[in-house]
Structures are given as structure tokens and as C-alpha cells.
């Protein structure tokens, strides 16, 4: 068997036309390729039996190609004691997988071990699937005097795993923090706690961890009789649900951070 492992590459380009304004483009991906071939000649095990055994062979290939592109624009600006950062962007990711396998037996002889020489094909299968994810996002970060912090973000993600009626989902988030140790009334307490911050956040998360084609009709091969003949066809094993969409979860986080650098130095 021969194979090529997980090869991942990620590169980016960055351009700053004005102070505080930055364009950035990421491109990345990986490719997995594996090929396996097997042949067992009829002479294997012949010394245990009066006649040679049946020759068997198998072949399989597996390939996955995943690539992504992300483009962002960031603007940073400070006015006196006010600091702003605004980010906007979009990303796209797509994966394609191909998997083929076949095994056969009853070769006329061991001189031609390729599968086309086999008299009996036991199993043969082929699988191909794709999925894609398209996202738009934005984020605003603000702080005043390095004491009061606020962040708001919004994502809109679209997954090919969902029906066309509800393919996109909105996922907002908010967070705020107060660095209490920067207030004047904390000066006398800094020998005890140098850095004290209280924070709170809320966000909505999305989950698209379902099958790639669960929203579509699923068909399976089936035979039926038409007159005196057997006809090949397909039948529906699952009905399409074009309303299936993201699983959404709201998360709330409250925290208190306290650090004493004096104790750490000690």
C-alpha cells in the first residue's frame, strides 16, 4: 500500500494602505491520499492442502481535499483615552472526499494479478461527498482608559448540510469587563491584588454536526418485476427535510480575575 499523509498549508497576505487599516487574506488547505493494493496468489497455503487455494485480490483508494479562504479588514484607532477596533470579513471552506474499493477472486492463474483478470467480483463500492461552509462576520472592540471594555460580534454562517430554507444562521455575542484595580480607590489594595477584573459575556453558538445530505431525499437500489422480467430501480428510504437547520446554544459566562504580581515575584 502507498499513501500520502495529512499535508496542511496555510499562507496569508497582509496590506496596510493607511495607518490603522489592514487587509488580510488567508489561504489554506490539506490533501490526504491513500492507495492500497492486495493480492494473495493461489500458492499460498498449498502446502497444507492437496490443491492450490483460490487467488484473491483487492484494491482501494481514498482521497480528501479540503481548502479554505478567509479575508478580513481591520481598523484600529485611538482618540485620547478611547481605543477602537473594528473587524469585518468573510470565509469559505469546502471539502471533497472520494473513496473506492473492490475485491475479487478466481484468477485463471497467478501470472496476471490485476483485478480485470478475475472471474468473480465479490464487492465493489464507490463513495463521494462534499460539504461547504460560507461565513460573514464582524466585531467591534472598545475600551476606555484601559478600565472599561466592551466587545460585540456577529456571525452569519451558511452550511451545505442544511436545507435551502434554513441554510444560514445568525450568531451574536456580547462581552464586557471592568478592571477594578485601575480605579483610584484600589491604590491602597494593590500590594495585595495588583490586577482585579470582573467580566461577563453572552454568546450564541451553532452546531452543524449532521450528515452531509440529511436534508435531501435518500435513495437505495431495488429490483421489481415488470411482466416476466426483473427490472432495476431505486426507492426512497428517507424523505427530504428542507427546513432542518442549525442547532443553537446560548452560553453565559461570568468571571472574576485576580492576580498578585507581588506574590508571584516572591
Short mmCIF file of N, CA and C in Angstrom, two decimals, residues 38-42 54-59 102-124:
data_model
loop_
_atom_site.label_atom_id
_atom_site.label_comp_id
_atom_site.label_asym_id
_atom_site.label_seq_id
_atom_site.Cartn_x
_atom_site.Cartn_y
_atom_site.Cartn_z
N UNK A 38 -3.78 -5.30 -2.85
CA UNK A 38 -3.54 -6.57 -2.19
C UNK A 38 -3.75 -7.71 -3.19
N UNK A 39 -2.85 -8.66 -3.17
CA UNK A 39 -3.01 -9.86 -4.00
C UNK A 39 -2.47 -11.06 -3.23
N UNK A 40 -3.30 -12.10 -3.11
CA UNK A 40 -2.88 -13.35 -2.48
C UNK A 40 -2.89 -14.44 -3.53
N UNK A 41 -1.72 -14.91 -3.94
CA UNK A 41 -1.67 -15.93 -5.00
C UNK A 41 -2.24 -17.26 -4.54
N UNK A 42 -2.55 -18.09 -5.50
CA UNK A 42 -3.16 -19.38 -5.21
C UNK A 42 -2.19 -20.34 -4.53
N UNK A 54 -7.70 -20.55 -3.69
CA UNK A 54 -8.20 -19.58 -4.67
C UNK A 54 -7.44 -18.26 -4.51
N UNK A 55 -6.96 -17.71 -5.60
CA UNK A 55 -6.29 -16.42 -5.57
C UNK A 55 -7.30 -15.31 -5.30
N UNK A 56 -6.90 -14.33 -4.49
CA UNK A 56 -7.76 -13.22 -4.15
C UNK A 56 -7.00 -11.91 -4.30
N UNK A 57 -7.72 -10.82 -4.59
CA UNK A 57 -7.10 -9.51 -4.76
C UNK A 57 -8.08 -8.43 -4.32
N UNK A 58 -7.54 -7.30 -3.93
CA UNK A 58 -8.35 -6.16 -3.53
C UNK A 58 -7.60 -4.87 -3.83
N UNK A 59 -8.35 -3.82 -4.04
CA UNK A 59 -7.76 -2.50 -4.29
C UNK A 59 -8.66 -1.43 -3.71
N UNK A 102 -12.69 -2.40 -4.21
CA UNK A 102 -13.15 -3.56 -4.94
C UNK A 102 -12.33 -4.77 -4.52
N UNK A 103 -12.97 -5.92 -4.41
CA UNK A 103 -12.21 -7.15 -4.16
C UNK A 103 -12.77 -8.26 -5.04
N UNK A 104 -11.87 -9.15 -5.47
CA UNK A 104 -12.23 -10.18 -6.44
C UNK A 104 -11.44 -11.46 -6.16
N UNK A 105 -11.84 -12.56 -6.84
CA UNK A 105 -11.16 -13.84 -6.69
C UNK A 105 -11.37 -14.69 -7.94
N UNK A 106 -10.83 -15.91 -7.89
CA UNK A 106 -10.91 -16.85 -9.03
C UNK A 106 -10.16 -16.31 -10.24
N UNK A 107 -8.85 -16.14 -10.09
CA UNK A 107 -7.99 -15.77 -11.20
C UNK A 107 -7.60 -17.03 -11.97
N UNK A 108 -7.54 -16.96 -13.30
CA UNK A 108 -7.14 -18.15 -14.08
C UNK A 108 -5.76 -18.68 -13.69
N UNK A 109 -4.85 -17.75 -13.39
CA UNK A 109 -3.52 -18.13 -12.94
C UNK A 109 -2.93 -16.94 -12.19
N UNK A 110 -1.72 -17.13 -11.68
CA UNK A 110 -1.06 -16.08 -10.90
C UNK A 110 -0.19 -15.17 -11.75
N UNK A 111 -0.22 -15.35 -13.06
CA UNK A 111 0.63 -14.55 -13.94
C UNK A 111 0.08 -13.13 -14.13
N UNK A 112 -1.25 -13.01 -14.06
CA UNK A 112 -1.88 -11.69 -14.24
C UNK A 112 -2.65 -11.37 -12.96
N UNK A 113 -2.06 -10.59 -12.06
CA UNK A 113 -2.72 -10.34 -10.76
C UNK A 113 -3.66 -9.14 -10.76
N UNK A 114 -3.84 -8.46 -11.90
CA UNK A 114 -4.72 -7.29 -11.90
C UNK A 114 -6.18 -7.71 -11.82
N UNK A 115 -7.01 -6.83 -11.28
CA UNK A 115 -8.40 -7.18 -10.99
C UNK A 115 -9.22 -7.51 -12.23
N UNK A 116 -8.85 -6.95 -13.36
CA UNK A 116 -9.63 -7.23 -14.57
C UNK A 116 -9.52 -8.68 -15.02
N UNK A 117 -8.54 -9.42 -14.48
CA UNK A 117 -8.38 -10.82 -14.85
C UNK A 117 -9.22 -11.75 -13.99
N UNK A 118 -9.80 -11.24 -12.91
CA UNK A 118 -10.58 -12.09 -12.01
C UNK A 118 -11.90 -12.50 -12.66
N UNK A 119 -12.32 -13.72 -12.34
CA UNK A 119 -13.58 -14.23 -12.86
C UNK A 119 -14.76 -13.87 -11.96
N UNK A 120 -14.49 -13.54 -10.69
CA UNK A 120 -15.56 -13.24 -9.74
C UNK A 120 -15.27 -11.93 -9.02
N UNK A 121 -16.18 -10.98 -9.10
CA UNK A 121 -16.10 -9.72 -8.35
C UNK A 121 -16.99 -9.88 -7.12
N UNK A 122 -16.41 -9.86 -5.95
CA UNK A 122 -17.19 -10.06 -4.71
C UNK A 122 -17.94 -8.79 -4.32
N UNK A 123 -17.21 -7.72 -4.13
CA UNK A 123 -17.83 -6.45 -3.75
C UNK A 123 -17.14 -5.31 -4.48
N UNK A 124 -17.90 -4.27 -4.75
CA UNK A 124 -17.35 -3.05 -5.34
C UNK A 124 -18.17 -1.88 -4.82
#
